[in-house]
Amino acid sequence: MFPLFLTFLIASATSQFTQDDKNEIVDYHNNVRSLIALGLYKAGSQTFPPATNMMKMNWSSTLEQSAQNWANGCKFQHSGTNGVGENLYMVYGSNQIPIRGQGKAASASWEKEFQDNGWPQVPYFDNTVFNSGIGHATQLAWGNSNQIGCGAAQCNGGKQVIVVCQYTKPGNYLNQNAWAVGTRCAQCPITSTCDPRLGLCQ
């Protein structure tokens, strides 16, 4: 894992995700969240319990702008923005790296934490879980998070790309369950409806 204090050169202000990138990020998140809600998500031999209150993720232009502003500074560390959850991703190479496709790659990298490490006490989140290397994945799957916005920047002469995604409601609260276990959509917020095919509240 790369150190959080690593910094790079200032990015171009024009480095932003396309609409296709945004759609891929939201779709990747919702695919994982749907599989969890339906009780079909597997991490190795482990099947996660179904979720009764899993929200559908939607794109937020407000969070996008906040995340993009932070990404433009080329600092691979958390922004400390109040009231949001935040996931970071970085890729680097010997040649220039395009931003296109890096949002989906970031989402896949975060979800892979479940595949690599499992979640022995799923869906309970505590310090043990926090220190187990799945903190990006748990934010991706946090039940009541329903908005996401991401930014990306080319740094160090374009040879590195940093991706920042911010979430509301934020997840990863210690000593809480990431979602309520039960029948899909049975505990959707009163102001929402259920997508029965996906098992997500919307």
PDB file of C-alpha atoms in Angstrom:
ATOM      1  CA  MET A   1       0.000   0.000   0.000  1.00  0.00           C
ATOM      2  CA  PHE A   2       1.281   3.455  -0.845  1.00  0.00           C
ATOM      3  CA  PRO A   3       1.933   5.875   2.051  1.00  0.00           C
ATOM      4  CA  LEU A   4      -0.801   8.398   2.612  1.00  0.00           C
ATOM      5  CA  PHE A   5       1.629  11.316   2.801  1.00  0.00           C
ATOM      6  CA  LEU A   6       2.836  10.800  -0.773  1.00  0.00           C
ATOM      7  CA  THR A   7       2.303  13.942  -2.858  1.00  0.00           C
ATOM      8  CA  PHE A   8       2.604  14.716  -6.571  1.00  0.00           C
ATOM      9  CA  LEU A   9       2.684  17.650  -8.928  1.00  0.00           C
ATOM     10  CA  ILE A  10      -0.401  19.769  -9.450  1.00  0.00           C
ATOM     11  CA  ALA A  11      -2.875  18.295 -11.911  1.00  0.00           C
ATOM     12  CA  SER A  12      -4.521  19.785 -14.913  1.00  0.00           C
ATOM     13  CA  ALA A  13      -7.880  21.367 -14.113  1.00  0.00           C
ATOM     14  CA  THR A  14      -9.343  19.655 -17.180  1.00  0.00           C
ATOM     15  CA  SER A  15      -8.747  16.135 -15.818  1.00  0.00           C
ATOM     16  CA  GLN A  16     -12.277  14.932 -15.062  1.00  0.00           C
ATOM     17  CA  PHE A  17     -14.418  11.858 -15.573  1.00  0.00           C
ATOM     18  CA  THR A  18     -16.602  11.475 -18.656  1.00  0.00           C
ATOM     19  CA  GLN A  19     -20.282  10.601 -18.363  1.00  0.00           C
ATOM     20  CA  ASP A  20     -19.401   7.025 -19.302  1.00  0.00           C
ATOM     21  CA  ASP A  21     -16.938   6.920 -16.403  1.00  0.00           C
ATOM     22  CA  LYS A  22     -19.576   8.211 -14.010  1.00  0.00           C
ATOM     23  CA  ASN A  23     -22.088   5.622 -15.203  1.00  0.00           C
ATOM     24  CA  GLU A  24     -19.525   2.843 -14.783  1.00  0.00           C
ATOM     25  CA  ILE A  25     -18.741   3.914 -11.223  1.00  0.00           C
ATOM     26  CA  VAL A  26     -22.400   4.027 -10.202  1.00  0.00           C
ATOM     27  CA  ASP A  27     -23.195   0.763 -11.979  1.00  0.00           C
ATOM     28  CA  TYR A  28     -20.273  -1.042 -10.351  1.00  0.00           C
ATOM     29  CA  HIS A  29     -21.323   0.119  -6.895  1.00  0.00           C
ATOM     30  CA  ASN A  30     -24.962  -0.796  -7.466  1.00  0.00           C
ATOM     31  CA  ASN A  31     -24.098  -4.214  -8.857  1.00  0.00           C
ATOM     32  CA  VAL A  32     -22.172  -5.097  -5.686  1.00  0.00           C
ATOM     33  CA  ARG A  33     -24.864  -3.574  -3.487  1.00  0.00           C
ATOM     34  CA  SER A  34     -27.595  -5.476  -5.326  1.00  0.00           C
ATOM     35  CA  LEU A  35     -25.800  -8.800  -4.944  1.00  0.00           C
ATOM     36  CA  ILE A  36     -25.449  -8.133  -1.221  1.00  0.00           C
ATOM     37  CA  ALA A  37     -29.090  -7.094  -0.858  1.00  0.00           C
ATOM     38  CA  LEU A  38     -30.243 -10.269  -2.601  1.00  0.00           C
ATOM     39  CA  GLY A  39     -27.987 -12.489  -0.517  1.00  0.00           C
ATOM     40  CA  LEU A  40     -25.956 -13.490  -3.590  1.00  0.00           C
ATOM     41  CA  TYR A  41     -22.627 -11.789  -2.893  1.00  0.00           C
ATOM     42  CA  LYS A  42     -19.738 -14.205  -2.382  1.00  0.00           C
ATOM     43  CA  ALA A  43     -16.221 -13.455  -1.159  1.00  0.00           C
ATOM     44  CA  GLY A  44     -14.375 -16.705  -1.731  1.00  0.00           C
ATOM     45  CA  SER A  45     -16.383 -19.389   0.053  1.00  0.00           C
ATOM     46  CA  GLN A  46     -18.216 -16.809   2.184  1.00  0.00           C
ATOM     47  CA  THR A  47     -21.719 -15.614   1.277  1.00  0.00           C
ATOM     48  CA  PHE A  48     -22.695 -12.266   2.767  1.00  0.00           C
ATOM     49  CA  PRO A  49     -26.090 -12.075   4.484  1.00  0.00           C
ATOM     50  CA  PRO A  50     -28.863 -10.237   2.601  1.00  0.00           C
ATOM     51  CA  ALA A  51     -29.654  -6.591   3.282  1.00  0.00           C
ATOM     52  CA  THR A  52     -33.099  -5.233   4.086  1.00  0.00           C
ATOM     53  CA  ASN A  53     -32.208  -1.523   3.808  1.00  0.00           C
ATOM     54  CA  MET A  54     -29.575  -1.283   1.060  1.00  0.00           C
ATOM     55  CA  MET A  55     -29.915   2.034  -0.776  1.00  0.00           C
ATOM     56  CA  LYS A  56     -29.394   2.473  -4.506  1.00  0.00           C
ATOM     57  CA  MET A  57     -26.375   4.679  -5.250  1.00  0.00           C
ATOM     58  CA  ASN A  58     -26.875   7.846  -7.306  1.00  0.00           C
ATOM     59  CA  TRP A  59     -24.405  10.354  -8.727  1.00  0.00           C
ATOM     60  CA  SER A  60     -24.044  13.690  -6.936  1.00  0.00           C
ATOM     61  CA  SER A  61     -22.606  16.637  -8.849  1.00  0.00           C
ATOM     62  CA  THR A  62     -21.932  18.385  -5.522  1.00  0.00           C
ATOM     63  CA  LEU A  63     -19.800  15.503  -4.280  1.00  0.00           C
ATOM     64  CA  GLU A  64     -18.193  15.259  -7.722  1.00  0.00           C
ATOM     65  CA  GLN A  65     -17.005  18.874  -7.524  1.00  0.00           C
ATOM     66  CA  SER A  66     -15.706  18.422  -3.994  1.00  0.00           C
ATOM     67  CA  ALA A  67     -13.847  15.236  -4.938  1.00  0.00           C
ATOM     68  CA  GLN A  68     -12.469  16.787  -8.132  1.00  0.00           C
ATOM     69  CA  ASN A  69     -11.174  19.816  -6.236  1.00  0.00           C
ATOM     70  CA  TRP A  70      -9.290  17.548  -3.856  1.00  0.00           C
ATOM     71  CA  ALA A  71      -7.978  15.268  -6.621  1.00  0.00           C
ATOM     72  CA  ASN A  72      -6.574  18.289  -8.467  1.00  0.00           C
ATOM     73  CA  GLY A  73      -4.139  18.847  -5.598  1.00  0.00           C
ATOM     74  CA  CYS A  74      -2.496  15.467  -6.331  1.00  0.00           C
ATOM     75  CA  LYS A  75      -2.274  14.504  -2.657  1.00  0.00           C
ATOM     76  CA  PHE A  76      -2.782  10.804  -2.036  1.00  0.00           C
ATOM     77  CA  GLN A  77      -4.357  11.334   1.360  1.00  0.00           C
ATOM     78  CA  HIS A  78      -7.841  11.874   2.705  1.00  0.00           C
ATOM     79  CA  SER A  79      -9.286  15.347   2.376  1.00  0.00           C
ATOM     80  CA  GLY A  80     -10.921  15.505   5.794  1.00  0.00           C
ATOM     81  CA  THR A  81     -14.087  16.923   4.231  1.00  0.00           C
ATOM     82  CA  ASN A  82     -16.819  17.057   6.853  1.00  0.00           C
ATOM     83  CA  GLY A  83     -19.903  14.890   6.492  1.00  0.00           C
ATOM     84  CA  VAL A  84     -18.689  12.592   3.704  1.00  0.00           C
ATOM     85  CA  GLY A  85     -17.168   9.166   3.358  1.00  0.00           C
ATOM     86  CA  GLU A  86     -14.165   8.970   1.072  1.00  0.00           C
ATOM     87  CA  ASN A  87     -12.295   6.345  -0.929  1.00  0.00           C
ATOM     88  CA  LEU A  88      -8.944   6.889  -2.675  1.00  0.00           C
ATOM     89  CA  TYR A  89      -7.172   5.056  -5.487  1.00  0.00           C
ATOM     90  CA  MET A  90      -3.926   5.599  -7.338  1.00  0.00           C
ATOM     91  CA  VAL A  91      -2.358   4.015 -10.413  1.00  0.00           C
ATOM     92  CA  TYR A  92       1.047   4.851 -11.866  1.00  0.00           C
ATOM     93  CA  GLY A  93       3.281   3.839 -14.748  1.00  0.00           C
ATOM     94  CA  SER A  94       6.278   4.817 -16.843  1.00  0.00           C
ATOM     95  CA  ASN A  95       4.107   6.501 -19.501  1.00  0.00           C
ATOM     96  CA  GLN A  96       1.114   8.806 -19.411  1.00  0.00           C
ATOM     97  CA  ILE A  97      -2.016   7.136 -18.042  1.00  0.00           C
ATOM     98  CA  PRO A  98      -5.468   8.153 -19.321  1.00  0.00           C
ATOM     99  CA  ILE A  99      -8.200   8.921 -16.813  1.00  0.00           C
ATOM    100  CA  ARG A 100     -10.803   7.081 -18.897  1.00  0.00           C
ATOM    101  CA  GLY A 101     -11.671   3.791 -17.198  1.00  0.00           C
ATOM    102  CA  GLN A 102      -9.954   4.554 -13.913  1.00  0.00           C
ATOM    103  CA  GLY A 103     -13.223   5.102 -12.039  1.00  0.00           C
ATOM    104  CA  LYS A 104     -14.338   1.543 -12.764  1.00  0.00           C
ATOM    105  CA  ALA A 105     -10.837   0.262 -12.005  1.00  0.00           C
ATOM    106  CA  ALA A 106     -10.907   2.062  -8.651  1.00  0.00           C
ATOM    107  CA  SER A 107     -14.317   0.590  -7.797  1.00  0.00           C
ATOM    108  CA  ALA A 108     -13.104  -2.898  -8.696  1.00  0.00           C
ATOM    109  CA  SER A 109      -9.973  -2.412  -6.586  1.00  0.00           C
ATOM    110  CA  TRP A 110     -12.040  -1.448  -3.563  1.00  0.00           C
ATOM    111  CA  GLU A 111     -14.464  -4.350  -3.981  1.00  0.00           C
ATOM    112  CA  LYS A 112     -11.513  -6.748  -4.348  1.00  0.00           C
ATOM    113  CA  GLU A 113     -10.709  -6.110  -0.677  1.00  0.00           C
ATOM    114  CA  PHE A 114     -13.684  -8.346   0.146  1.00  0.00           C
ATOM    115  CA  GLN A 115     -12.382 -11.039  -2.189  1.00  0.00           C
ATOM    116  CA  ASP A 116      -8.874 -10.877  -0.737  1.00  0.00           C
ATOM    117  CA  ASN A 117      -9.754 -10.581   2.956  1.00  0.00           C
ATOM    118  CA  GLY A 118     -13.362 -11.645   3.477  1.00  0.00           C
ATOM    119  CA  TRP A 119     -15.379 -10.199   6.344  1.00  0.00           C
ATOM    120  CA  PRO A 120     -15.590 -12.700   9.223  1.00  0.00           C
ATOM    121  CA  GLN A 121     -18.216 -10.794  11.209  1.00  0.00           C
ATOM    122  CA  VAL A 122     -20.177  -9.324   8.298  1.00  0.00           C
ATOM    123  CA  PRO A 123     -21.934  -6.861   8.451  1.00  0.00           C
ATOM    124  CA  TYR A 124     -20.549  -5.651  11.810  1.00  0.00           C
ATOM    125  CA  PHE A 125     -17.911  -2.904  11.592  1.00  0.00           C
ATOM    126  CA  ASP A 126     -15.440  -2.288  14.402  1.00  0.00           C
ATOM    127  CA  ASN A 127     -11.742  -1.545  14.878  1.00  0.00           C
ATOM    128  CA  THR A 128     -10.789  -5.108  13.963  1.00  0.00           C
ATOM    129  CA  VAL A 129     -12.602  -4.751  10.647  1.00  0.00           C
ATOM    130  CA  PHE A 130     -11.216  -1.253  10.147  1.00  0.00           C
ATOM    131  CA  ASN A 131      -7.671  -2.612  10.488  1.00  0.00           C
ATOM    132  CA  SER A 132      -8.263  -5.697   8.333  1.00  0.00           C
ATOM    133  CA  GLY A 133      -7.815  -3.983   4.977  1.00  0.00           C
ATOM    134  CA  ILE A 134     -11.436  -3.778   3.793  1.00  0.00           C
ATOM    135  CA  GLY A 135     -12.300  -0.189   4.682  1.00  0.00           C
ATOM    136  CA  HIS A 136     -12.740   0.930   1.058  1.00  0.00           C
ATOM    137  CA  ALA A 137     -15.003  -2.038   0.340  1.00  0.00           C
ATOM    138  CA  THR A 138     -17.156  -1.464   3.418  1.00  0.00           C
ATOM    139  CA  GLN A 139     -17.782   2.143   2.351  1.00  0.00           C
ATOM    140  CA  LEU A 140     -18.718   0.927  -1.125  1.00  0.00           C
ATOM    141  CA  ALA A 141     -21.248  -1.436   0.476  1.00  0.00           C
ATOM    142  CA  TRP A 142     -22.494   0.707   3.390  1.00  0.00           C
ATOM    143  CA  GLY A 143     -26.261   0.340   3.413  1.00  0.00           C
ATOM    144  CA  ASN A 144     -27.500   3.896   3.893  1.00  0.00           C
ATOM    145  CA  SER A 145     -24.913   5.579   1.648  1.00  0.00           C
ATOM    146  CA  ASN A 146     -26.908   6.632  -1.407  1.00  0.00           C
ATOM    147  CA  GLN A 147     -24.909   9.359  -3.154  1.00  0.00           C
ATOM    148  CA  ILE A 148     -21.471   9.280  -4.725  1.00  0.00           C
ATOM    149  CA  GLY A 149     -19.375  11.796  -6.610  1.00  0.00           C
ATOM    150  CA  CYS A 150     -15.837  11.249  -7.868  1.00  0.00           C
ATOM    151  CA  GLY A 151     -12.968  13.197  -9.346  1.00  0.00           C
ATOM    152  CA  ALA A 152      -9.709  12.185 -10.972  1.00  0.00           C
ATOM    153  CA  ALA A 153      -6.462  13.902 -11.859  1.00  0.00           C
ATOM    154  CA  GLN A 154      -3.327  13.119 -13.832  1.00  0.00           C
ATOM    155  CA  CYS A 155      -0.291  13.842 -11.676  1.00  0.00           C
ATOM    156  CA  ASN A 156       3.499  13.703 -11.962  1.00  0.00           C
ATOM    157  CA  GLY A 157       3.506  14.548 -15.647  1.00  0.00           C
ATOM    158  CA  GLY A 158       0.514  12.323 -16.329  1.00  0.00           C
ATOM    159  CA  LYS A 159       2.246   9.150 -15.137  1.00  0.00           C
ATOM    160  CA  GLN A 160      -0.031   8.838 -12.116  1.00  0.00           C
ATOM    161  CA  VAL A 161      -3.786   9.075 -11.801  1.00  0.00           C
ATOM    162  CA  ILE A 162      -5.456   9.719  -8.474  1.00  0.00           C
ATOM    163  CA  VAL A 163      -9.155   8.929  -8.018  1.00  0.00           C
ATOM    164  CA  VAL A 164     -11.183  10.395  -5.169  1.00  0.00           C
ATOM    165  CA  CYS A 165     -14.766   9.317  -4.465  1.00  0.00           C
ATOM    166  CA  GLN A 166     -16.904  10.904  -1.765  1.00  0.00           C
ATOM    167  CA  TYR A 167     -20.113   9.471  -0.303  1.00  0.00           C
ATOM    168  CA  THR A 168     -23.172  10.557   1.612  1.00  0.00           C
ATOM    169  CA  LYS A 169     -24.380   9.374   3.951  1.00  0.00           C
ATOM    170  CA  PRO A 170     -20.872   8.437   5.063  1.00  0.00           C
ATOM    171  CA  GLY A 171     -20.187   4.879   6.151  1.00  0.00           C
ATOM    172  CA  ASN A 172     -17.632   3.027   8.284  1.00  0.00           C
ATOM    173  CA  TYR A 173     -19.078   3.987  11.657  1.00  0.00           C
ATOM    174  CA  LEU A 174     -17.435   1.952  14.391  1.00  0.00           C
ATOM    175  CA  ASN A 175     -19.512  -0.588  16.305  1.00  0.00           C
ATOM    176  CA  GLN A 176     -22.380  -0.503  13.833  1.00  0.00           C
ATOM    177  CA  ASN A 177     -23.706  -2.865  11.188  1.00  0.00           C
ATOM    178  CA  ALA A 178     -23.086  -1.786   7.610  1.00  0.00           C
ATOM    179  CA  TRP A 179     -26.645  -2.862   6.776  1.00  0.00           C
ATOM    180  CA  ALA A 180     -29.639  -4.478   8.447  1.00  0.00           C
ATOM    181  CA  VAL A 181     -29.843  -8.187   7.716  1.00  0.00           C
ATOM    182  CA  GLY A 182     -33.158  -9.439   6.376  1.00  0.00           C
ATOM    183  CA  THR A 183     -35.522  -9.589   3.437  1.00  0.00           C
ATOM    184  CA  ARG A 184     -34.668  -7.178   0.636  1.00  0.00           C
ATOM    185  CA  CYS A 185     -36.319  -3.760   0.894  1.00  0.00           C
ATOM    186  CA  ALA A 186     -38.246  -4.655   4.068  1.00  0.00           C
ATOM    187  CA  GLN A 187     -36.713  -1.696   5.892  1.00  0.00           C
ATOM    188  CA  CYS A 188     -36.470   0.904   3.134  1.00  0.00           C
ATOM    189  CA  PRO A 189     -36.818   4.486   4.388  1.00  0.00           C
ATOM    190  CA  ILE A 190     -40.441   5.625   4.406  1.00  0.00           C
ATOM    191  CA  THR A 191     -39.726   8.201   1.685  1.00  0.00           C
ATOM    192  CA  SER A 192     -38.236   5.612  -0.694  1.00  0.00           C
ATOM    193  CA  THR A 193     -39.522   2.805  -2.887  1.00  0.00           C
ATOM    194  CA  CYS A 194     -38.113  -0.614  -3.683  1.00  0.00           C
ATOM    195  CA  ASP A 195     -36.541  -1.856  -6.895  1.00  0.00           C
ATOM    196  CA  PRO A 196     -37.426  -5.533  -6.384  1.00  0.00           C
ATOM    197  CA  ARG A 197     -35.202  -6.732  -9.223  1.00  0.00           C
ATOM    198  CA  LEU A 198     -32.121  -5.171  -7.636  1.00  0.00           C
ATOM    199  CA  GLY A 199     -33.297  -5.430  -4.038  1.00  0.00           C
ATOM    200  CA  LEU A 200     -32.348  -1.789  -3.527  1.00  0.00           C
ATOM    201  CA  CYS A 201     -34.247   1.056  -1.902  1.00  0.00           C
ATOM    202  CA  GLN A 202     -34.456   4.148  -4.117  1.00  0.00           C
TER     203      GLN A 202
END
